[in-house]
mmCIF file of C-alpha atoms and ligand atoms in Angstrom:
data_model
loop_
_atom_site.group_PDB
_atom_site.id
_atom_site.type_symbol
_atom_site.label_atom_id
_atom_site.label_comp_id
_atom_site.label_asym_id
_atom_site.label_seq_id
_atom_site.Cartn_x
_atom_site.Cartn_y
_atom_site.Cartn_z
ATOM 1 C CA UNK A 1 -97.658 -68.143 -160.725
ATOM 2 C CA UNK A 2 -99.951 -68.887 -163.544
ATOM 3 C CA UNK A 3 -103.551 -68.416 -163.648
ATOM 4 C CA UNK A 4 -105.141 -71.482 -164.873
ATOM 5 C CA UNK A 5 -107.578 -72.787 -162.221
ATOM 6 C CA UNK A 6 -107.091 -76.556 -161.285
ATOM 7 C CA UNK A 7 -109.371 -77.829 -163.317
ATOM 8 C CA UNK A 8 -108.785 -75.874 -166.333
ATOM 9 C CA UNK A 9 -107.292 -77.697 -169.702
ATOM 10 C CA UNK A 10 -106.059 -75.273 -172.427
ATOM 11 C CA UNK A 11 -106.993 -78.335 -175.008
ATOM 12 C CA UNK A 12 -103.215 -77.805 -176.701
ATOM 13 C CA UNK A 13 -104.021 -74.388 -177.312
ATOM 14 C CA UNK A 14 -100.899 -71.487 -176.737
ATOM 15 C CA UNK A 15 -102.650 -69.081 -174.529
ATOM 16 C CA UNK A 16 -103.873 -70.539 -171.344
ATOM 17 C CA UNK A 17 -107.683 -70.803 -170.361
ATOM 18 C CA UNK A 18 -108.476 -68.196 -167.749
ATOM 19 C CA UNK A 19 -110.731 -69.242 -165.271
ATOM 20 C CA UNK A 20 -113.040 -66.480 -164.430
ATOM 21 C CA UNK A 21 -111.693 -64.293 -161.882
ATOM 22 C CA UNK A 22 -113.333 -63.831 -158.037
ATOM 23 C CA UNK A 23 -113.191 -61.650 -155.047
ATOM 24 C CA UNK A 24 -111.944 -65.382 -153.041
ATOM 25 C CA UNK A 25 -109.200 -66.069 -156.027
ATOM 26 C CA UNK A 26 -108.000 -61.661 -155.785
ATOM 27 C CA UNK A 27 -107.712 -62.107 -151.397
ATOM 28 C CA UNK A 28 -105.467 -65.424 -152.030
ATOM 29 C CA UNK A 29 -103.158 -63.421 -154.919
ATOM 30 C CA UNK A 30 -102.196 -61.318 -151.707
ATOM 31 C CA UNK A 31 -101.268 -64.327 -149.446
ATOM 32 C CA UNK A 32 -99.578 -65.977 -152.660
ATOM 33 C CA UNK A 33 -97.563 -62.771 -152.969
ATOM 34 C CA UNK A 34 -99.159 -62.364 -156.741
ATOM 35 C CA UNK A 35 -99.497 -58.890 -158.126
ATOM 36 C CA UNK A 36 -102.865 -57.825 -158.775
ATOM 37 C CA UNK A 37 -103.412 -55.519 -162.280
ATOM 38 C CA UNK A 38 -106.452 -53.345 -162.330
ATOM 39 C CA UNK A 39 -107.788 -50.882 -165.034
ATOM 40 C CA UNK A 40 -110.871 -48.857 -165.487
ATOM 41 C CA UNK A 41 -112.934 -48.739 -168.389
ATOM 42 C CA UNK A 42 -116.553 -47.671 -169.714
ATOM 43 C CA UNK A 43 -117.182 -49.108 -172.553
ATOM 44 C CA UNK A 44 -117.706 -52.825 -174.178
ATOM 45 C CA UNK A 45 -115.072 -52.393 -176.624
ATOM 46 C CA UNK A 46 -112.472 -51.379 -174.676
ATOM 47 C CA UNK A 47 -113.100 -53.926 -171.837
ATOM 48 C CA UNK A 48 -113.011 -56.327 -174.297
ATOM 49 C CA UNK A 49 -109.705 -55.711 -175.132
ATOM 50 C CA UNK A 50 -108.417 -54.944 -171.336
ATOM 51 C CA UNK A 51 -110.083 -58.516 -170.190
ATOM 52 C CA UNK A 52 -108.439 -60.172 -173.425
ATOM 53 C CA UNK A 53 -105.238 -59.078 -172.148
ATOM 54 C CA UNK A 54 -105.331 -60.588 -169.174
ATOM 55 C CA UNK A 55 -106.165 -58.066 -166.590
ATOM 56 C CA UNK A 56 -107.087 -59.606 -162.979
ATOM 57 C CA UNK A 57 -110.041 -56.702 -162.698
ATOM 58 C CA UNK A 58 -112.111 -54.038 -164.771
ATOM 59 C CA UNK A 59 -113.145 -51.322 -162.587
ATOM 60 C CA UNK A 60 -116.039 -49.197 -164.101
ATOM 61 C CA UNK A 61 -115.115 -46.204 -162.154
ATOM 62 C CA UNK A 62 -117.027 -42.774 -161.392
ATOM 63 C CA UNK A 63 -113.651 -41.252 -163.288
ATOM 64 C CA UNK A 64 -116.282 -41.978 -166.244
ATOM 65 C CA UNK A 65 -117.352 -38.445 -164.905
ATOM 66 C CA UNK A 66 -114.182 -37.015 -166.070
ATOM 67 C CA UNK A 67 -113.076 -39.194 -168.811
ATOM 68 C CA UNK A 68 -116.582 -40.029 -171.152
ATOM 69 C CA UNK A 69 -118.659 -36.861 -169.693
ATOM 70 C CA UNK A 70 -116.097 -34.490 -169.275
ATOM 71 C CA UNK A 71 -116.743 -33.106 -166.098
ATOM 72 C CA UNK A 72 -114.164 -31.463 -163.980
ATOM 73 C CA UNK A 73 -115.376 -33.700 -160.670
ATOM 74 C CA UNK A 74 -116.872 -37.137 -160.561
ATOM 75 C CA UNK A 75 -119.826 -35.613 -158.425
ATOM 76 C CA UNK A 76 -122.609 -35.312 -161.044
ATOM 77 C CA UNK A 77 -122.406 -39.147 -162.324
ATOM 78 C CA UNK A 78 -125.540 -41.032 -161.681
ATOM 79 C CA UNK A 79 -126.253 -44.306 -160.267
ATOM 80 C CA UNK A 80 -128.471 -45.110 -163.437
ATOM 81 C CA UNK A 81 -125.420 -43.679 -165.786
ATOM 82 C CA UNK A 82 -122.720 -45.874 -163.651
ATOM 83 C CA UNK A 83 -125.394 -48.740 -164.280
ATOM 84 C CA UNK A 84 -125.998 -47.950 -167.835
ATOM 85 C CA UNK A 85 -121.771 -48.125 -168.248
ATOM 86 C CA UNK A 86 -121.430 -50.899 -166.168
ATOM 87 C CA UNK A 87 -123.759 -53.635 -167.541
ATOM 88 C CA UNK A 88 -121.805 -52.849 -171.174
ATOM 89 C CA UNK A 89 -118.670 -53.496 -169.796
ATOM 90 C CA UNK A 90 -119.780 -56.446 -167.789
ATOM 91 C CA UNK A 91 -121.032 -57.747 -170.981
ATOM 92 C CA UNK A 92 -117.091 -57.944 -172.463
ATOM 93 C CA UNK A 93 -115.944 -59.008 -169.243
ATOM 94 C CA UNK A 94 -114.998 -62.990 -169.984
ATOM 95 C CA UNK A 95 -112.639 -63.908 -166.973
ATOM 96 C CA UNK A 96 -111.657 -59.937 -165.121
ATOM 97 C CA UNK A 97 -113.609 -59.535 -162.144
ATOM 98 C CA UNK A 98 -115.983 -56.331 -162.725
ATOM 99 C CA UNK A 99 -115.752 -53.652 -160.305
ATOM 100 C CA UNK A 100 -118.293 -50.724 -160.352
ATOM 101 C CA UNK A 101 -118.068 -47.448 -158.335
ATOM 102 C CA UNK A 102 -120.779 -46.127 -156.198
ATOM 103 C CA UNK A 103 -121.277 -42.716 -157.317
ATOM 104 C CA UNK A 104 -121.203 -39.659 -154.812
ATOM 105 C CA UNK A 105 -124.700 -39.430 -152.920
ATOM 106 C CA UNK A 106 -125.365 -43.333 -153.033
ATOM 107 C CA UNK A 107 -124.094 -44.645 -149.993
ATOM 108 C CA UNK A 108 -124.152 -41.473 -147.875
ATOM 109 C CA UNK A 109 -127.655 -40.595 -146.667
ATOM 110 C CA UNK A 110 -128.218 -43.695 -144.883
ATOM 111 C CA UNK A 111 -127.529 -47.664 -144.808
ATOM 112 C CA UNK A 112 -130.421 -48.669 -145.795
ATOM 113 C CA UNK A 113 -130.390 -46.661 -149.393
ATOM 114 C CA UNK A 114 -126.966 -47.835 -149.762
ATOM 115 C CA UNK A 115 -127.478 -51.305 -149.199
ATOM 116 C CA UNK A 116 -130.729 -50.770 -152.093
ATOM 117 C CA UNK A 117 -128.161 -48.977 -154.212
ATOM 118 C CA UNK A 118 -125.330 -51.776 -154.228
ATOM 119 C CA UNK A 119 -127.826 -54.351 -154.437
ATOM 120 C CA UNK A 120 -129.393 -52.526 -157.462
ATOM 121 C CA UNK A 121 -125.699 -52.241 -159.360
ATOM 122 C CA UNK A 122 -125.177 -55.717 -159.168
ATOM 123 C CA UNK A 123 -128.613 -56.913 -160.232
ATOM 124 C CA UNK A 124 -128.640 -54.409 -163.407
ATOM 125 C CA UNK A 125 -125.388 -54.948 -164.215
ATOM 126 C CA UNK A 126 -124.326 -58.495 -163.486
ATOM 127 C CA UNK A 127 -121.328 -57.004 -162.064
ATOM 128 C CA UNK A 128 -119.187 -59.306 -159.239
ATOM 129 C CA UNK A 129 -118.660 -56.158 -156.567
ATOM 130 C CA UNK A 130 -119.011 -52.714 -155.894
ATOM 131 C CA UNK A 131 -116.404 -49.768 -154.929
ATOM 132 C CA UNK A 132 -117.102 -47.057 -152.177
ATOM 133 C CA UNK A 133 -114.613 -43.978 -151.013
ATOM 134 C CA UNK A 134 -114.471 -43.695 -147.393
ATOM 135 C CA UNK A 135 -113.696 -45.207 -143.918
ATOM 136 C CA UNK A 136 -115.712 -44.952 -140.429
ATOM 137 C CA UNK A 137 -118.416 -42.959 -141.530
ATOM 138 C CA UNK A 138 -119.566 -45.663 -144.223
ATOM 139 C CA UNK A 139 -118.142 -49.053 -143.009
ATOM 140 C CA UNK A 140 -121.715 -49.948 -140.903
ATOM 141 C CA UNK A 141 -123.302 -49.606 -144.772
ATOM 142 C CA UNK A 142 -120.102 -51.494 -146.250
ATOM 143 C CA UNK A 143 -121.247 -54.073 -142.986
ATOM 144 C CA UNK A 144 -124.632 -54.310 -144.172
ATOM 145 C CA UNK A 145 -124.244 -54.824 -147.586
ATOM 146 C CA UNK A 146 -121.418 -57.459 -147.308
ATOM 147 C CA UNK A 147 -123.830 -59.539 -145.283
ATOM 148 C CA UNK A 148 -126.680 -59.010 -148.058
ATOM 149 C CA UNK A 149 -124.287 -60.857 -150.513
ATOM 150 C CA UNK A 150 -122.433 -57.410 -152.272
ATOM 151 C CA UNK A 151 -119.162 -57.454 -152.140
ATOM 152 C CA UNK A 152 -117.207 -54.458 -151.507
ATOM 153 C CA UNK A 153 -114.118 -52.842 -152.311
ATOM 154 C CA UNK A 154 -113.104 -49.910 -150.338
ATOM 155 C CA UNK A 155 -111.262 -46.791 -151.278
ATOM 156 C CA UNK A 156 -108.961 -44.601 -148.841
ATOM 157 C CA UNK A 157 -106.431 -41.824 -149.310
ATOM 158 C CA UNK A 158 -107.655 -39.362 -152.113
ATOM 159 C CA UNK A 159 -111.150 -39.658 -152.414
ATOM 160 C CA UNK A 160 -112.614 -37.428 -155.315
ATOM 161 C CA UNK A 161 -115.984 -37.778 -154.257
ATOM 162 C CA UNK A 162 -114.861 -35.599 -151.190
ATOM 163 C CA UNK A 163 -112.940 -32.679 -153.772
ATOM 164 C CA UNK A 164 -115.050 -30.261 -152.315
ATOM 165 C CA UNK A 165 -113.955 -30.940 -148.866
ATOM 166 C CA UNK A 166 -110.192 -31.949 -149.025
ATOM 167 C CA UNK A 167 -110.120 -28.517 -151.665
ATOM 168 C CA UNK A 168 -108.269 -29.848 -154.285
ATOM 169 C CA UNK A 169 -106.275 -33.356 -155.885
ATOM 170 C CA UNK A 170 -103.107 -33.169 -153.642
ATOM 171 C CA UNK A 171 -101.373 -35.988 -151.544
ATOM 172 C CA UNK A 172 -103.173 -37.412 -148.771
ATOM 173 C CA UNK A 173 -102.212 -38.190 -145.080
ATOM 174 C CA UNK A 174 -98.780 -36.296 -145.197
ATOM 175 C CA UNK A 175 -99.295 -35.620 -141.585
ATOM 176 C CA UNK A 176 -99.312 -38.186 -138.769
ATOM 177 C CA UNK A 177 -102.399 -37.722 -137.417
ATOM 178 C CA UNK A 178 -104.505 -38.046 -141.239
ATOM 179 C CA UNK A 179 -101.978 -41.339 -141.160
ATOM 180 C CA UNK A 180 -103.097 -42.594 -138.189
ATOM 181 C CA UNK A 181 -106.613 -42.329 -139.303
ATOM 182 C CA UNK A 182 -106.256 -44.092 -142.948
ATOM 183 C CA UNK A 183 -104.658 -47.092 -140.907
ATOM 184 C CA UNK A 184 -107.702 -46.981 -138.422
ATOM 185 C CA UNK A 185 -110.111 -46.723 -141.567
ATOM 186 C CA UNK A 186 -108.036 -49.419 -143.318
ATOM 187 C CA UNK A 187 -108.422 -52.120 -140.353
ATOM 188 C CA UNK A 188 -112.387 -50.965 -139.932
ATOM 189 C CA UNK A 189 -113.220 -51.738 -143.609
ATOM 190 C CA UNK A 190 -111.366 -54.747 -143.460
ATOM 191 C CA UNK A 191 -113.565 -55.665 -140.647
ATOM 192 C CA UNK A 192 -116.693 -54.559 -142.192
ATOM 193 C CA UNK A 193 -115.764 -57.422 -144.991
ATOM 194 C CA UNK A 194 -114.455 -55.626 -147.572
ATOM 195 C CA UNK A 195 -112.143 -57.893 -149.873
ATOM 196 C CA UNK A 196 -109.864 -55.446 -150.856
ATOM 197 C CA UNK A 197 -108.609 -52.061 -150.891
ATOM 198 C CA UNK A 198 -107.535 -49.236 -152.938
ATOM 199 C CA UNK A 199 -105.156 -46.853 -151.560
ATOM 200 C CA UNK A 200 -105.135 -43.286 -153.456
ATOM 201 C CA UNK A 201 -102.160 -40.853 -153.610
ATOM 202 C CA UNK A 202 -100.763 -41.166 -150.526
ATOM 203 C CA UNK A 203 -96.748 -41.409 -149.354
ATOM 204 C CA UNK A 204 -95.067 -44.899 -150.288
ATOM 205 C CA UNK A 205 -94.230 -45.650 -147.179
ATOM 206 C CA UNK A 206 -98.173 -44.751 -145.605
ATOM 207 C CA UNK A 207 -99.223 -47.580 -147.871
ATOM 208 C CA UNK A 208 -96.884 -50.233 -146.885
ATOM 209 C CA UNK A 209 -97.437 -49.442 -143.597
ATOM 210 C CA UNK A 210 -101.182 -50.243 -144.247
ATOM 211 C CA UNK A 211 -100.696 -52.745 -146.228
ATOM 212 C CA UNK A 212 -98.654 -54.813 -144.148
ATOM 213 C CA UNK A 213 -101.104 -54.086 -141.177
ATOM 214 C CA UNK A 214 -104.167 -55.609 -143.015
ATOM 215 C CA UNK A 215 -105.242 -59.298 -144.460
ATOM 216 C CA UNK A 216 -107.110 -57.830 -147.533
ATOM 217 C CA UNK A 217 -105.123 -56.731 -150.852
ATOM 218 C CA UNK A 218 -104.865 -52.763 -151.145
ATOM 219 C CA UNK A 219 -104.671 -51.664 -155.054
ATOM 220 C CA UNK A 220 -102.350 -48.539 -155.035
ATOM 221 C CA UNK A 221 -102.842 -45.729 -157.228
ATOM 222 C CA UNK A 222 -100.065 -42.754 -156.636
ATOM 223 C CA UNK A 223 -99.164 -45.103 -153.700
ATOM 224 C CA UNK A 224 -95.816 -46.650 -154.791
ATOM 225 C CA UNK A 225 -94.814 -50.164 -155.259
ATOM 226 C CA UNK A 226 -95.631 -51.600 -151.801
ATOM 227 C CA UNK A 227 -98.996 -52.543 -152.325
ATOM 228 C CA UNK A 228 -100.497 -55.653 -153.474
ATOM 229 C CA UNK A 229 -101.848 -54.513 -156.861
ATOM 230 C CA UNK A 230 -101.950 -51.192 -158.823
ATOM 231 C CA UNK A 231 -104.390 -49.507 -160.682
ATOM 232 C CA UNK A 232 -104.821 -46.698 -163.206
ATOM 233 C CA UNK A 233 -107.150 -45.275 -165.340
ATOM 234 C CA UNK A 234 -107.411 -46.537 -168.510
ATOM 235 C CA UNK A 235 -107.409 -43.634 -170.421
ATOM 236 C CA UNK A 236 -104.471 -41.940 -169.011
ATOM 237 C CA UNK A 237 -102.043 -44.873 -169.254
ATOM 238 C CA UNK A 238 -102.986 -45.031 -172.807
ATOM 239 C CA UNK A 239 -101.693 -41.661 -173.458
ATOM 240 C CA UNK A 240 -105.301 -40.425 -174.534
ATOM 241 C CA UNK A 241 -105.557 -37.569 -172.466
ATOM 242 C CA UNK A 242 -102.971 -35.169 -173.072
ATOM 243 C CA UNK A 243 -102.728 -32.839 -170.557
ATOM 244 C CA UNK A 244 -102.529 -34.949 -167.524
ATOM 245 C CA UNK A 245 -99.587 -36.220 -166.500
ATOM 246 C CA UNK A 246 -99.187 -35.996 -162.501
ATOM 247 C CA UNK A 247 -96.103 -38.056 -161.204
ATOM 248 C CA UNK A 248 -97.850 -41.256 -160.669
ATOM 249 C CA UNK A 249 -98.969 -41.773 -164.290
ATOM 250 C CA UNK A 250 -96.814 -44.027 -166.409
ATOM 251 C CA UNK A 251 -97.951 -43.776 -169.918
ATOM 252 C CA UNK A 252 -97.876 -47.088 -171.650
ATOM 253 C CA UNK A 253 -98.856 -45.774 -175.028
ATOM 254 C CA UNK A 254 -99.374 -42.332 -176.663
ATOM 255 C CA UNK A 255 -102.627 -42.661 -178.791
ATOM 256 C CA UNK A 256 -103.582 -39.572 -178.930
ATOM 257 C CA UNK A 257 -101.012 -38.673 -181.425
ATOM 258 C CA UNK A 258 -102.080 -42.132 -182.889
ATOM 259 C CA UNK A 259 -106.025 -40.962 -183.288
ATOM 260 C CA UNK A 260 -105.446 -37.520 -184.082
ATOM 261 C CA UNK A 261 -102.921 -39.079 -187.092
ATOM 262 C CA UNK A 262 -105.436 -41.359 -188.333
ATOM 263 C CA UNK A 263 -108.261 -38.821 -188.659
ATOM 264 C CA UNK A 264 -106.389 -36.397 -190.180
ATOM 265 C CA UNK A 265 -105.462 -38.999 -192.755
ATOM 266 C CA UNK A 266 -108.804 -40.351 -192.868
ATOM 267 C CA UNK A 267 -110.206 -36.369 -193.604
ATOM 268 C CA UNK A 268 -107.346 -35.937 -196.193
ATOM 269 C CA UNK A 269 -108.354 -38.795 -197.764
ATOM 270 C CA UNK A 270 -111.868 -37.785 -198.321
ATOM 271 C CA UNK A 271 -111.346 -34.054 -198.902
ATOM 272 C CA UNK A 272 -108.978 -35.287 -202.095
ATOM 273 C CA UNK A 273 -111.546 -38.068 -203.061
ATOM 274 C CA UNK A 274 -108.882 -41.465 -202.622
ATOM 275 C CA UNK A 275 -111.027 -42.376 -200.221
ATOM 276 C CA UNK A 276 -113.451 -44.984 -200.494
ATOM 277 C CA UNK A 277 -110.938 -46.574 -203.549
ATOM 278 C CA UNK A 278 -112.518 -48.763 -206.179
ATOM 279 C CA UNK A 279 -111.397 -51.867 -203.748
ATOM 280 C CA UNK A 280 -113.567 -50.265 -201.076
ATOM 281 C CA UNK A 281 -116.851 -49.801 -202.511
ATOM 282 C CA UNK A 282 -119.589 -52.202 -204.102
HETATM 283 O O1 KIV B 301 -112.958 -43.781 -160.475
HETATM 284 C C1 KIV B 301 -111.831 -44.301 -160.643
HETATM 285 O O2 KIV B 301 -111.313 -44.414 -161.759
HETATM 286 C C2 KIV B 301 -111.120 -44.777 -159.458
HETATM 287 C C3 KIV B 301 -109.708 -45.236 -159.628
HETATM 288 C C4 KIV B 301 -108.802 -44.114 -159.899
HETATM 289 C C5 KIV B 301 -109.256 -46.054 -158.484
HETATM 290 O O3 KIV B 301 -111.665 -44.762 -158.401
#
């Protein structure tokens, strides 16, 4: 299935023109049985490289906690940090749909902050849709804001804004009656208008299940290969941070050999004075 829109003319040029990407054009890739590829990032240069590649959407997600800050939770990220992240990656975003997470405490106390909150990301940050973790409790605010004109992805399964609750990072909804709920939560988001759905470390089968019980796409992340898209962090499929490696994570590069390699050069090459050369200076 390619991805040039109808109208779109690539003008004899090899790589196709992307058409920019939209919470309408992600729904149909489910229907159309088209894989959707999603990847965090934080930062313009990065992004720029993810949306050059092709990906179908950037999500700007509160992992930022973990990855830029390097905080063990995602708690203490702010909704004027997420903003401050998101409008830079926004800014490389050419055709990927950008995503950006609520962080923990912006949605919660009641609707009517929420809706100010997600109305507030996407006017700062020119972003096309927010991300929220959780089912009943939030869906009236996911309601609200979907009728205000924010779209809204939704987030079940493990939710790390809830760490201090669940106790820990381990697989979700192993037992039939957490199961039962995620598929009730799944079907109430969808109804709230949410346009798709990530699905977090839970049991393969769990997320087929959900997936086949619900119109919107779910994005699986530790979920196995039976939902409608997949995302991981960018960091961690890069091979950049070295001491995680939980089951799920494929690593599609190793670059942290690759960046500790290059510096080391790069302080060899000072300390023994061949660097700048006489072809490097004026
Ligand atoms: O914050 C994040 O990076 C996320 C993804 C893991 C889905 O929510």
């Amino acid at each position: 299935m390619s991805y040039l829109g109808e109208n779109a003319s690539n003008n004899g040029n090899e790589k196709p023109m992307r058409p920019r990407m939209s919470t309408a054009r992600i729904r149909k890739m489910k229907s159309e049985g088209t894989k959707i590829s999603m990847l965090t990032s934080y930062d313009y240069t990065l992004a720029s490289l993810v949306d050059e590649a092709g990906i179908d959407i950037i999500l700007v997600g509160d992992s930022a906690a973990n990855v830029v800050c390097g905080y063990s939770t995602t708690l203490p990220i702010t909704l004027d940090q997420m903003i401050f992240l998101g409008s830079a990656v926004r800014r490389a975003c050419q055709h990927s749909l950008t995503v950006i997470d609520m962080p923990f405490g912006t949605y919660q106390v009641n609707d009517d902050e929420a809706v100010k909150n997600a109305i507030r990301v996407l006017q700062e940050t020119g972003a096309d849709a927010v991300k929220l973790e959780g089912g009943e409790l939030i869906a009236p605010a996911i309601r609200r804001m979907v009728k205000a004109g924010v779209p809204v992805m939704g987030h079940l399964g493990l939710t790390p804004q809830s760490v201090n609750q669940f106790g820990g990072y381990s697989l979700r909804a192993k037992e039939e009656a957490e199961a039962q709920q995620l598929i009730r939560d799944a079907k109430l988001l969808e109804q709230a208008g949410c346009f798709s759905l990530v699905l977090e470390k839970i049991p393969a089968t769990l997320a087929k299940q959900v997936t086949d019980s619900i119109s919107i796409p779910t994005i699986g992340i530790g979920a196995g290969n039976g939902t409608d898209g997949q995302v991981l962090v960018l960091h961690d499929m890069l091979g950049l941070n070295k001491g995680f490696k939980p089951k799920f994570l494929r690593h599609f590069a190793q670059l942290a050999g690759t960046v500790e390699n290059a510096v080391s050069d790069y302080i060899n090459a000072v300390k023994d004075g061949s660097f700048p050369s006489a072809d490097e200076q004026y």
